[in-house]
CSV table of C-alpha atoms in Angstrom, one decimal:
chain,number,residue,atom,x,y,z
A,1,MET,CA,-24.7,-48.9,-37.9
A,2,ASP,CA,-26.2,-49.6,-41.3
A,3,LEU,CA,-25.6,-53.3,-41.7
A,4,PRO,CA,-27.2,-53.8,-45.2
A,5,PHE,CA,-24.9,-51.0,-46.5
A,6,LEU,CA,-21.9,-52.5,-44.9
A,7,TYR,CA,-22.7,-55.9,-46.4
A,8,GLU,CA,-23.3,-54.5,-49.8
A,9,THR,CA,-20.0,-52.6,-49.6
A,10,PHE,CA,-18.2,-55.7,-48.5
A,11,LEU,CA,-19.6,-57.6,-51.5
A,12,THR,CA,-18.4,-54.8,-53.9
A,13,LEU,CA,-15.0,-54.6,-52.4
A,14,ILE,CA,-14.3,-58.3,-52.1
A,15,SER,CA,-14.7,-58.6,-55.9
A,16,ALA,CA,-11.6,-56.3,-56.2
A,17,VAL,CA,-9.5,-58.5,-53.9
A,18,PRO,CA,-8.2,-60.8,-56.6
A,19,LEU,CA,-6.7,-57.8,-58.5
A,20,THR,CA,-5.0,-56.6,-55.3
A,21,LEU,CA,-3.6,-60.0,-54.6
A,22,GLN,CA,-2.5,-60.4,-58.2
A,23,LEU,CA,-0.7,-57.1,-58.2
A,24,ALA,CA,1.0,-57.8,-54.9
A,25,ALA,CA,2.0,-61.4,-55.8
A,26,SER,CA,3.5,-60.5,-59.2
A,27,ALA,CA,5.4,-57.5,-57.8
A,28,ILE,CA,6.8,-59.5,-54.9
A,29,ILE,CA,7.9,-62.5,-57.0
A,30,LEU,CA,9.4,-60.4,-59.8
A,31,GLY,CA,10.9,-58.0,-57.2
A,32,ALA,CA,12.5,-60.9,-55.3
A,33,VAL,CA,14.4,-62.1,-58.4
A,34,LEU,CA,15.6,-58.6,-59.1
A,35,ALA,CA,16.5,-58.1,-55.4
A,36,LEU,CA,18.6,-61.3,-55.4
A,37,GLY,CA,20.5,-60.0,-58.4
A,38,LEU,CA,21.1,-56.6,-56.7
A,39,ALA,CA,22.2,-58.3,-53.5
A,40,LEU,CA,24.6,-60.4,-55.3
A,41,CYS,CA,25.9,-57.4,-57.2
A,42,ARG,CA,26.4,-55.6,-53.8
A,43,LEU,CA,28.3,-58.6,-52.5
A,44,SER,CA,30.2,-59.5,-55.7
A,45,GLY,CA,33.2,-57.4,-54.8
A,46,ILE,CA,33.3,-56.1,-58.4
A,47,LEU,CA,33.3,-52.3,-57.9
A,48,PRO,CA,31.2,-51.2,-60.9
A,49,LEU,CA,28.5,-53.7,-60.1
A,50,ASP,CA,28.6,-52.8,-56.4
A,51,TRP,CA,28.2,-49.1,-57.2
A,52,LEU,CA,25.4,-49.7,-59.8
A,53,ALA,CA,23.4,-51.6,-57.2
A,54,ARG,CA,24.1,-49.0,-54.5
A,55,ALA,CA,22.9,-46.2,-56.8
A,56,TYR,CA,19.8,-48.1,-57.8
A,57,ILE,CA,18.9,-48.8,-54.1
A,58,PHE,CA,19.7,-45.2,-53.2
A,59,VAL,CA,17.4,-43.7,-55.9
A,60,PHE,CA,14.5,-46.1,-55.4
A,61,ARG,CA,14.5,-45.9,-51.6
A,62,GLY,CA,14.9,-42.2,-51.6
A,63,THR,CA,11.9,-41.3,-53.8
A,64,PRO,CA,8.2,-41.9,-53.2
A,65,LEU,CA,6.6,-44.8,-54.9
A,66,LEU,CA,3.9,-42.6,-56.3
A,67,VAL,CA,6.5,-40.5,-58.2
A,68,GLN,CA,8.0,-43.8,-59.6
A,69,ILE,CA,4.5,-44.9,-60.7
A,70,PHE,CA,3.9,-41.5,-62.4
A,71,LEU,CA,7.3,-41.5,-64.0
A,72,ILE,CA,6.7,-44.9,-65.6
A,73,TYR,CA,3.1,-44.5,-66.5
A,74,TYR,CA,3.0,-40.9,-67.6
A,75,GLY,CA,6.6,-40.0,-68.0
A,76,LEU,CA,7.9,-42.7,-70.4
A,77,GLY,CA,5.1,-42.0,-72.9
A,78,GLN,CA,6.6,-38.6,-73.5
A,79,PHE,CA,9.3,-40.1,-75.8
A,80,ARG,CA,8.4,-41.0,-79.3
A,81,GLU,CA,11.0,-43.7,-79.3
A,82,VAL,CA,9.2,-45.4,-76.4
A,83,ARG,CA,5.8,-45.0,-78.0
A,84,GLN,CA,7.1,-46.6,-81.2
A,85,SER,CA,9.0,-49.4,-79.5
A,86,MET,CA,7.9,-53.0,-79.0
A,87,PHE,CA,7.5,-52.4,-75.3
A,88,TRP,CA,4.8,-49.8,-75.8
A,89,PHE,CA,1.9,-52.3,-75.4
A,90,VAL,CA,3.2,-53.0,-71.9
A,91,LEU,CA,4.0,-49.5,-70.9
A,92,ARG,CA,0.6,-48.2,-72.2
A,93,ASP,CA,-1.2,-50.6,-69.9
A,94,PRO,CA,-1.7,-49.1,-66.3
A,95,TYR,CA,-1.7,-52.6,-64.8
A,96,TRP,CA,1.8,-53.5,-66.2
A,97,CYS,CA,3.1,-50.0,-65.3
A,98,ALA,CA,1.9,-50.6,-61.7
A,99,VAL,CA,3.5,-54.0,-61.6
A,100,ILE,CA,6.8,-52.7,-62.9
A,101,ALA,CA,6.9,-49.7,-60.5
A,102,LEU,CA,6.0,-51.9,-57.5
A,103,MET,CA,8.6,-54.5,-58.6
A,104,LEU,CA,11.4,-52.0,-59.1
A,105,ASN,CA,10.5,-50.4,-55.7
A,106,THR,CA,10.3,-53.5,-53.6
A,107,ALA,CA,13.5,-54.8,-55.2
A,108,SER,CA,15.5,-51.9,-53.7
A,109,TYR,CA,14.2,-52.6,-50.2
A,110,SER,CA,14.4,-56.4,-50.5
A,111,ALA,CA,17.9,-56.3,-51.9
A,112,GLU,CA,19.2,-54.9,-48.6
A,113,ILE,CA,17.2,-57.5,-46.6
A,114,ILE,CA,18.6,-60.3,-48.7
A,115,ARG,CA,22.1,-58.9,-48.4
A,116,GLY,CA,21.7,-58.9,-44.7
A,117,GLY,CA,20.6,-62.5,-44.8
A,118,LEU,CA,23.5,-63.6,-47.0
A,119,LEU,CA,26.0,-61.8,-44.7
A,120,ALA,CA,24.5,-63.5,-41.6
A,121,VAL,CA,25.4,-67.0,-42.9
A,122,PRO,CA,28.2,-68.1,-40.6
A,123,HIS,CA,31.5,-68.4,-42.4
A,124,GLY,CA,32.2,-71.8,-40.9
A,125,GLN,CA,29.2,-73.3,-42.6
A,126,ILE,CA,30.5,-72.2,-46.0
A,127,GLU,CA,34.0,-73.3,-45.2
A,128,ALA,CA,32.7,-76.7,-44.1
A,129,ALA,CA,30.8,-77.1,-47.4
A,130,ARG,CA,33.9,-76.1,-49.4
A,131,ALA,CA,35.9,-78.6,-47.4
A,132,CYS,CA,33.3,-81.3,-48.3
A,133,GLY,CA,34.3,-80.6,-51.9
A,134,MET,CA,31.1,-78.7,-53.0
A,135,SER,CA,31.5,-76.4,-55.9
A,136,ARG,CA,30.7,-72.7,-55.4
A,137,LEU,CA,27.3,-73.0,-57.0
A,138,LEU,CA,26.4,-76.1,-55.0
A,139,VAL,CA,27.5,-74.3,-51.8
A,140,PHE,CA,25.3,-71.3,-52.7
A,141,ARG,CA,22.3,-73.5,-53.6
A,142,ARG,CA,22.5,-76.0,-50.7
A,143,ILE,CA,24.1,-74.0,-47.8
A,144,THR,CA,24.1,-70.2,-48.3
A,145,MET,CA,20.7,-69.7,-49.8
A,146,PRO,CA,18.6,-71.8,-47.4
A,147,LEU,CA,20.3,-70.3,-44.4
A,148,ALA,CA,20.0,-66.7,-45.8
A,149,ILE,CA,16.3,-67.2,-46.6
A,150,ARG,CA,15.7,-68.4,-43.1
A,151,GLN,CA,17.6,-65.4,-41.7
A,152,ALA,CA,16.0,-62.8,-43.9
A,153,LEU,CA,12.4,-64.1,-43.6
A,154,PRO,CA,11.2,-61.9,-40.7
A,155,GLY,CA,12.5,-58.7,-42.4
A,156,TYR,CA,11.2,-59.9,-45.7
A,157,SER,CA,7.7,-60.5,-44.3
A,158,ASN,CA,7.6,-56.8,-43.4
A,159,GLU,CA,8.4,-55.9,-46.9
A,160,MET,CA,5.7,-58.2,-48.3
A,161,ILE,CA,3.1,-56.5,-46.0
A,162,SER,CA,4.2,-53.1,-47.1
A,163,MET,CA,3.9,-54.3,-50.7
A,164,VAL,CA,0.3,-55.4,-50.1
A,165,LYS,CA,-0.3,-51.9,-48.8
A,166,ALA,CA,1.5,-50.3,-51.6
A,167,THR,CA,-0.8,-51.9,-54.2
A,168,SER,CA,-3.3,-49.3,-53.1
A,169,LEU,CA,-1.3,-46.7,-55.0
A,170,ALA,CA,-2.2,-48.4,-58.3
A,171,SER,CA,-5.7,-46.9,-57.8
A,172,VAL,CA,-4.2,-43.5,-58.7
A,173,ILE,CA,-3.5,-44.7,-62.2
A,174,THR,CA,-7.0,-45.9,-62.7
A,175,ILE,CA,-6.6,-49.5,-61.6
A,176,MET,CA,-9.8,-50.7,-59.7
A,177,GLU,CA,-8.3,-52.7,-56.9
A,178,VAL,CA,-9.6,-52.6,-53.4
A,179,THR,CA,-8.6,-48.9,-52.7
A,180,GLY,CA,-9.7,-47.8,-56.1
A,181,VAL,CA,-13.2,-49.3,-55.6
A,182,ALA,CA,-13.3,-47.9,-52.1
A,183,ALA,CA,-12.5,-44.4,-53.3
A,184,LYS,CA,-15.2,-44.7,-56.0
A,185,LEU,CA,-17.7,-45.9,-53.4
A,186,ILE,CA,-16.8,-43.0,-51.0
A,187,SER,CA,-17.2,-40.4,-53.7
A,188,GLU,CA,-20.5,-41.9,-54.8
A,189,THR,CA,-22.0,-42.3,-51.3
A,190,TYR,CA,-20.0,-39.9,-49.2
A,191,ARG,CA,-20.1,-42.5,-46.4
A,192,ALA,CA,-16.3,-42.5,-45.9
A,193,VAL,CA,-16.3,-44.1,-42.4
A,194,GLU,CA,-18.3,-47.2,-43.4
A,195,VAL,CA,-16.4,-47.8,-46.6
A,196,PHE,CA,-13.1,-47.3,-44.9
A,197,MET,CA,-14.0,-49.8,-42.2
A,198,VAL,CA,-14.8,-52.5,-44.7
A,199,ALA,CA,-11.8,-51.8,-46.9
A,200,GLY,CA,-9.5,-51.6,-43.9
A,201,ALA,CA,-10.8,-54.9,-42.6
A,202,ILE,CA,-10.1,-56.5,-45.9
A,203,TYR,CA,-6.5,-55.3,-45.9
A,204,LEU,CA,-6.1,-56.4,-42.3
A,205,ALA,CA,-7.4,-59.8,-43.1
A,206,ILE,CA,-5.0,-60.2,-46.1
A,207,ASN,CA,-2.0,-59.1,-44.1
A,208,PHE,CA,-3.0,-61.3,-41.2
A,209,ILE,CA,-3.2,-64.4,-43.4
A,210,LEU,CA,0.1,-63.4,-45.0
A,211,THR,CA,1.8,-63.2,-41.6
A,212,ARG,CA,0.4,-66.6,-40.7
A,213,PHE,CA,1.8,-68.1,-43.9
A,214,VAL,CA,5.2,-66.6,-43.2
A,215,ALA,CA,5.1,-67.9,-39.6
A,216,ILE,CA,4.4,-71.4,-40.9
A,217,ALA,CA,7.3,-71.1,-43.4
A,218,GLU,CA,9.6,-69.9,-40.7
A,219,TYR,CA,8.6,-72.9,-38.5
A,220,GLN,CA,9.2,-75.3,-41.4
A,221,MET,CA,12.6,-73.8,-42.1
A,222,SER,CA,14.0,-74.0,-38.6
A,223,PRO,CA,13.8,-77.7,-37.5
A,224,HIS,CA,17.4,-77.3,-36.3
A,225,LEU,CA,16.4,-74.7,-33.8
A,226,ARG,CA,13.6,-76.8,-32.2
A,227,GLN,CA,14.0,-79.6,-29.7
A,228,PRO,CA,13.6,-83.1,-31.3
A,229,ALA,CA,10.0,-84.3,-30.8
A,230,SER,CA,11.2,-87.4,-28.9
A,231,LEU,CA,12.7,-85.3,-26.1
A,232,ARG,CA,10.0,-82.7,-25.8
A,233,ASP,CA,7.5,-84.5,-23.5
A,234,VAL,CA,10.0,-86.1,-21.1
A,235,PRO,CA,9.4,-84.7,-17.6
A,236,ALA,CA,12.4,-83.0,-16.0
A,237,ALA,CA,12.8,-85.6,-13.3
A,238,GLU,CA,13.0,-88.5,-15.8
A,239,ALA,CA,15.3,-86.7,-18.1
A,240,ARG,CA,17.9,-86.6,-15.4
B,1,MET,CA,-0.4,-36.0,-79.7
B,2,GLY,CA,1.7,-34.6,-77.0
B,3,GLY,CA,5.5,-34.7,-77.3
B,4,ILE,CA,8.2,-32.1,-77.2
B,5,PRO,CA,7.1,-28.6,-78.4
B,6,MET,CA,9.0,-26.9,-81.2
B,7,ASN,CA,10.9,-24.5,-79.0
B,8,GLN,CA,12.8,-27.2,-77.2
B,9,ALA,CA,12.6,-26.3,-73.5
B,10,THR,CA,15.4,-28.1,-71.8
B,11,ILE,CA,15.1,-29.5,-68.3
B,12,PHE,CA,17.2,-26.5,-67.1
B,13,ASP,CA,14.8,-24.0,-68.5
B,14,LEU,CA,12.0,-25.8,-66.6
B,15,ILE,CA,13.7,-25.5,-63.2
B,16,GLY,CA,14.9,-22.0,-63.9
B,17,THR,CA,13.1,-18.7,-63.0
B,18,GLY,CA,12.8,-17.5,-66.6
B,19,PRO,CA,9.6,-17.2,-68.7
B,20,ASN,CA,9.3,-21.0,-69.1
B,21,GLY,CA,10.7,-21.5,-65.6
B,22,TRP,CA,8.8,-23.5,-63.0
B,23,GLY,CA,11.6,-23.0,-60.4
B,24,PRO,CA,9.7,-20.9,-57.9
B,25,ALA,CA,6.5,-23.0,-58.2
B,26,LEU,CA,8.5,-26.2,-57.6
B,27,ALA,CA,10.4,-24.7,-54.7
B,28,ALA,CA,7.1,-23.7,-53.1
B,29,GLY,CA,5.8,-27.2,-53.7
B,30,ALA,CA,8.9,-28.6,-52.0
B,31,LEU,CA,8.4,-26.3,-49.1
B,32,MET,CA,4.8,-27.5,-48.8
B,33,THR,CA,6.0,-31.1,-48.9
B,34,ILE,CA,8.4,-30.4,-46.0
B,35,LEU,CA,5.6,-28.6,-44.1
B,36,ILE,CA,3.2,-31.5,-44.5
B,37,ALA,CA,5.8,-34.0,-43.5
B,38,THR,CA,6.9,-32.0,-40.5
B,39,ALA,CA,3.3,-31.4,-39.4
B,40,GLY,CA,2.5,-35.1,-39.9
B,41,PHE,CA,5.6,-36.2,-38.0
B,42,LEU,CA,4.9,-33.9,-35.0
B,43,ILE,CA,1.2,-35.1,-34.9
B,44,GLY,CA,2.6,-38.6,-35.1
B,45,ALA,CA,5.0,-37.9,-32.2
B,46,VAL,CA,2.0,-36.9,-30.0
B,47,PHE,CA,0.2,-40.1,-30.9
B,48,GLY,CA,3.4,-42.1,-30.5
B,49,CYS,CA,4.0,-40.8,-27.0
B,50,LEU,CA,0.4,-41.5,-26.0
B,51,GLY,CA,0.5,-44.9,-27.5
B,52,ALA,CA,3.9,-45.8,-26.0
B,53,TRP,CA,2.7,-44.5,-22.6
B,54,ALA,CA,-0.5,-46.6,-22.9
B,55,LYS,CA,1.4,-49.7,-23.8
B,56,ILE,CA,4.1,-49.4,-21.1
B,57,SER,CA,2.1,-48.3,-18.1
B,58,GLY,CA,-1.5,-48.5,-19.0
B,59,GLY,CA,-4.1,-50.9,-17.6
B,60,PRO,CA,-5.5,-53.8,-19.7
B,61,VAL,CA,-8.1,-51.5,-21.4
B,62,THR,CA,-5.7,-48.8,-22.5
B,63,ARG,CA,-3.1,-51.4,-23.6
B,64,ALA,CA,-5.7,-53.1,-25.7
B,65,ILE,CA,-6.7,-49.8,-27.3
B,66,ALA,CA,-3.1,-49.0,-28.0
B,67,GLY,CA,-2.5,-52.5,-29.4
B,68,THR,CA,-5.5,-52.2,-31.7
B,69,TYR,CA,-4.4,-48.8,-32.9
B,70,THR,CA,-0.9,-49.9,-33.9
B,71,THR,CA,-2.1,-53.2,-35.4
B,72,VAL,CA,-4.8,-51.5,-37.5
B,73,LEU,CA,-2.8,-48.5,-38.6
B,74,ARG,CA,0.2,-50.5,-39.6
B,75,GLY,CA,-1.9,-53.0,-41.5
B,76,ILE,CA,-3.9,-50.8,-43.8
B,77,PRO,CA,-2.7,-48.6,-46.7
B,78,ASP,CA,-1.9,-45.0,-46.0
B,79,LEU,CA,-3.8,-43.9,-49.0
B,80,LEU,CA,-7.0,-45.3,-47.5
B,81,VAL,CA,-6.4,-43.3,-44.3
B,82,ILE,CA,-6.0,-40.2,-46.3
B,83,TYR,CA,-9.2,-40.8,-48.2
B,84,LEU,CA,-11.0,-41.4,-44.8
B,85,PHE,CA,-9.8,-38.1,-43.4
B,86,TYR,CA,-10.4,-36.1,-46.6
B,87,PHE,CA,-13.9,-37.4,-47.4
B,88,GLY,CA,-14.9,-38.2,-43.9
B,89,GLY,CA,-13.7,-34.8,-42.6
B,90,SER,CA,-15.7,-33.1,-45.3
B,91,ALA,CA,-18.8,-35.1,-44.3
B,92,VAL,CA,-18.3,-34.1,-40.7
B,93,VAL,CA,-17.7,-30.5,-41.5
B,94,THR,CA,-20.7,-30.3,-43.7
B,95,ALA,CA,-22.9,-31.9,-41.0
B,96,ILE,CA,-21.6,-29.3,-38.5
B,97,GLY,CA,-22.2,-26.5,-41.0
B,98,ARG,CA,-25.8,-27.7,-41.5
B,99,LEU,CA,-26.4,-27.4,-37.7
B,100,PHE,CA,-25.4,-23.8,-37.9
B,101,GLY,CA,-27.7,-23.2,-40.8
B,102,ALA,CA,-25.2,-23.4,-43.7
B,103,THR,CA,-26.4,-25.1,-46.8
B,104,GLY,CA,-24.5,-27.2,-49.3
B,105,PHE,CA,-21.1,-28.9,-49.1
B,106,ILE,CA,-18.2,-27.7,-47.1
B,107,GLY,CA,-14.8,-29.1,-48.0
B,108,PHE,CA,-12.3,-30.2,-45.4
B,109,PRO,CA,-8.9,-28.6,-46.0
B,110,GLY,CA,-6.6,-31.0,-47.7
B,111,PHE,CA,-3.6,-29.9,-45.8
B,112,LEU,CA,-5.2,-30.7,-42.4
B,113,ALA,CA,-6.6,-34.0,-43.7
B,114,GLY,CA,-3.2,-35.0,-45.1
B,115,ALA,CA,-1.3,-34.0,-42.0
B,116,LEU,CA,-3.7,-35.8,-39.7
B,117,ALA,CA,-3.7,-38.9,-41.8
B,118,VAL,CA,0.1,-39.0,-42.1
B,119,GLY,CA,0.3,-38.2,-38.4
B,120,ILE,CA,-1.9,-41.0,-37.3
B,121,THR,CA,-0.2,-43.6,-39.5
B,122,SER,CA,3.2,-42.5,-38.4
B,123,GLY,CA,2.1,-42.4,-34.8
B,124,ALA,CA,1.5,-46.1,-34.9
B,125,GLN,CA,5.1,-46.6,-36.0
B,126,GLN,CA,6.4,-44.1,-33.5
B,127,THR,CA,4.6,-45.9,-30.7
B,128,GLU,CA,6.6,-49.0,-31.4
B,129,VAL,CA,9.9,-47.0,-31.8
B,130,LEU,CA,9.4,-45.3,-28.4
B,131,ARG,CA,8.3,-48.4,-26.7
B,132,GLY,CA,11.4,-50.2,-27.9
B,133,ALA,CA,13.5,-47.2,-26.8
B,134,TYR,CA,11.9,-47.3,-23.3
B,135,HIS,CA,12.8,-51.0,-22.9
B,136,ALA,CA,16.3,-50.3,-24.0
B,137,VAL,CA,16.9,-48.1,-21.0
B,138,HIS,CA,18.6,-50.1,-18.3
B,139,PRO,CA,16.3,-50.6,-15.3
B,140,GLY,CA,19.2,-50.0,-13.0
B,141,GLU,CA,19.4,-46.3,-14.2
B,142,LEU,CA,15.7,-45.8,-13.2
B,143,GLU,CA,16.3,-47.6,-9.9
B,144,ALA,CA,19.3,-45.4,-9.1
B,145,ALA,CA,17.2,-42.3,-9.9
B,146,THR,CA,14.5,-43.5,-7.5
B,147,ALA,CA,17.1,-44.3,-4.9
B,148,CYS,CA,18.4,-40.7,-5.2
B,149,GLY,CA,14.9,-39.6,-4.2
B,150,MET,CA,13.8,-38.2,-7.5
B,151,SER,CA,10.0,-37.8,-8.0
B,152,SER,CA,8.6,-39.7,-11.0
B,153,TRP,CA,8.4,-36.5,-13.0
B,154,VAL,CA,12.0,-35.5,-12.3
B,155,ARG,CA,13.1,-39.1,-13.0
B,156,PHE,CA,11.2,-38.9,-16.4
B,157,HIS,CA,12.6,-35.7,-17.7
B,158,ARG,CA,16.2,-36.0,-16.3
B,159,ILE,CA,16.9,-39.7,-16.7
B,160,LEU,CA,14.3,-41.6,-18.8
B,161,ALA,CA,13.5,-39.1,-21.5
B,162,PRO,CA,17.2,-38.3,-22.5
B,163,LEU,CA,18.2,-41.9,-22.5
B,164,ALA,CA,15.2,-43.2,-24.3
B,165,LEU,CA,15.3,-40.5,-26.9
B,166,ARG,CA,18.9,-41.4,-27.7
B,167,TYR,CA,17.8,-45.0,-28.3
B,168,ALA,CA,14.8,-43.8,-30.3
B,169,LEU,CA,16.7,-41.5,-32.6
B,170,PRO,CA,17.6,-44.1,-35.3
B,171,GLY,CA,14.1,-45.5,-35.4
B,172,MET,CA,12.7,-41.9,-35.5
B,173,GLY,CA,14.9,-41.2,-38.4
B,174,ASN,CA,13.4,-44.1,-40.3
B,175,VAL,CA,9.9,-42.9,-39.5
B,176,TRP,CA,10.8,-39.5,-40.8
B,177,GLN,CA,12.0,-40.9,-44.1
B,178,VAL,CA,8.8,-42.9,-44.4
B,179,VAL,CA,6.7,-39.8,-43.6
B,180,LEU,CA,8.5,-37.7,-46.2
B,181,LYS,CA,7.6,-40.2,-48.9
B,182,GLU,CA,4.1,-40.7,-47.6
B,183,SER,CA,3.5,-36.9,-47.9
B,184,ALA,CA,3.5,-37.5,-51.7
B,185,LEU,CA,0.2,-39.3,-51.3
B,186,VAL,CA,-1.4,-36.1,-49.9
B,187,SER,CA,-1.3,-34.8,-53.5
B,188,VAL,CA,-4.6,-36.8,-54.1
B,189,THR,CA,-6.4,-34.3,-51.9
B,190,GLY,CA,-5.3,-31.5,-54.2
B,191,VAL,CA,-2.8,-29.9,-51.8
B,192,VAL,CA,-0.2,-28.3,-54.1
B,193,GLU,CA,2.9,-30.0,-52.7
B,194,LEU,CA,5.8,-31.1,-54.7
B,195,LEU,CA,4.2,-34.0,-56.6
B,196,ARG,CA,1.0,-32.1,-57.3
B,197,GLN,CA,3.0,-29.2,-58.6
B,198,ALA,CA,4.9,-31.6,-60.9
B,199,GLN,CA,1.6,-33.0,-62.1
B,200,ILE,CA,0.4,-29.5,-62.9
B,201,GLY,CA,3.6,-28.7,-64.7
B,202,ALA,CA,3.4,-32.0,-66.6
B,203,GLY,CA,-0.2,-31.2,-67.6
B,204,SER,CA,0.5,-27.8,-68.9
B,205,THR,CA,3.7,-28.4,-70.8
B,206,SER,CA,3.2,-32.1,-71.8
B,207,LEU,CA,6.6,-32.9,-70.5
B,208,PRO,CA,5.7,-35.4,-67.8
B,209,PHE,CA,9.0,-37.2,-67.7
B,210,ASP,CA,11.0,-34.0,-67.1
B,211,PHE,CA,8.7,-32.9,-64.3
B,212,TYR,CA,8.5,-36.2,-62.5
B,213,ILE,CA,12.3,-36.7,-62.8
B,214,ILE,CA,12.8,-33.2,-61.3
B,215,ALA,CA,10.3,-34.1,-58.5
B,216,ALA,CA,12.1,-37.3,-57.8
B,217,ALA,CA,15.5,-35.5,-57.7
B,218,ILE,CA,14.1,-33.0,-55.2
B,219,TYR,CA,12.6,-35.8,-53.0
B,220,LEU,CA,16.0,-37.5,-53.1
B,221,ALA,CA,17.7,-34.3,-52.1
B,222,ILE,CA,15.4,-33.7,-49.2
B,223,SER,CA,15.7,-37.2,-47.9
B,224,THR,CA,19.5,-37.2,-48.3
B,225,VAL,CA,20.0,-33.9,-46.5
B,226,SER,CA,17.6,-34.9,-43.7
B,227,GLY,CA,19.3,-38.3,-43.5
B,228,GLY,CA,22.6,-36.5,-43.1
B,229,LEU,CA,21.3,-34.3,-40.4
B,230,LEU,CA,19.9,-37.3,-38.5
B,231,GLN,CA,23.2,-39.1,-38.7
B,232,PHE,CA,24.9,-36.0,-37.4
B,233,SER,CA,22.5,-35.7,-34.5
B,234,GLU,CA,22.8,-39.4,-33.7
B,235,ARG,CA,26.5,-39.0,-33.4
B,236,ARG,CA,26.1,-35.8,-31.3
B,237,PHE,CA,23.6,-37.3,-28.8
B,238,SER,CA,25.7,-40.5,-28.4
B,239,ARG,CA,28.9,-38.7,-27.5
B,240,GLY,CA,28.7,-40.3,-24.0
B,241,VAL,CA,28.5,-43.8,-25.4
B,242,ARG,CA,31.7,-45.8,-25.7
B,243,ARG,CA,32.0,-47.8,-28.8
B,244,GLY,CA,33.8,-51.0,-29.6
């Protein structure tokens, strides 16, 4: 094992981590907003909105992310109208194209996760809130949304992890995030195994930290499922 | 500047078999995509069976190996694994070639690298699916089989495997859909599958949007048809299950 080479590779790759994190974070945050909109469309009961969301989810879940990235980065530039429009400075930039593609892709998967969370909110809770005189918006903000987030979090953390992994595809459109730098190193040095080990370890570390954060958030959001602190340490004999 | 050429080729000319038609090439690409995905899925099934067996009835060492395998392969990007097999495989093959007196660089076939990479990543997912399916089989059924005097092999292939596969089918269907989309990444090794063929077409006609839209539509068609088949087989293999 060539430790100096591994160390050098690590230093090179770690400098690309901020870009990977930035891609993942912007795609996840923007995607979550779009996903919430899609989930609400699916649940709105208004048929055109429902079908629109269904079609969107069907198309984006049924095609590979790489095709979507190529379609946005290379495909849209085919049209003169796009090239002359005010959005061209965004669509010309590989970084923004990657963010848009990742965002549109994650939204389709997250929408179904969020929809599941919203559907899992017990009807009685909403009824009780309505009975207390809350308006629809207030019920959604105070009752439905927090419960749905709590319910959807485990599934959503899977989606976040796959988004971190999906940022690697941005390297195909010339973005030098961790996989891009790793591929460049491999083709320069032809030491695929060592570079792969270091890059893999970096991704594992990112995903491990991410799952820890989600676990903490999950713990914070479920105080009602835990025993109150005052009861926890009482021995069984005394509790009786 | 690129743009649409003077003799406006419509999207239907592109997918046709005429002089400007890319139909046969795209069909061959789609076939290659299905081949890579199938090979990857089958290799993954082998790894999945081994992994599930190690996790269920292995000792502490095999369990730890299987645990590391699934954690690592589910935590790193597939593209990185493809690069590892493609470039790493070439390095290994070149080294072996040098032993036998060959000089220079020998490339590793992209199809093999892609199928292996897709197989190993999907194997990690299939391990978990199969393990879950094993645990869904009621222990009483296995006990009854033992009580009837079945040997462990007979018990496996008559009782455990049919029941577990029924529970595994929906999860396996999900893995297949993932594998199908993952096969698009194999295009980075230069294998002319659907996406690579679309890239070639886009490059030589400067109509990238049309070609990528066609590729997307073909992927959508493949995943819809195979999804339908999976649903059909799920219903067929659960005929004996009473619902609701």
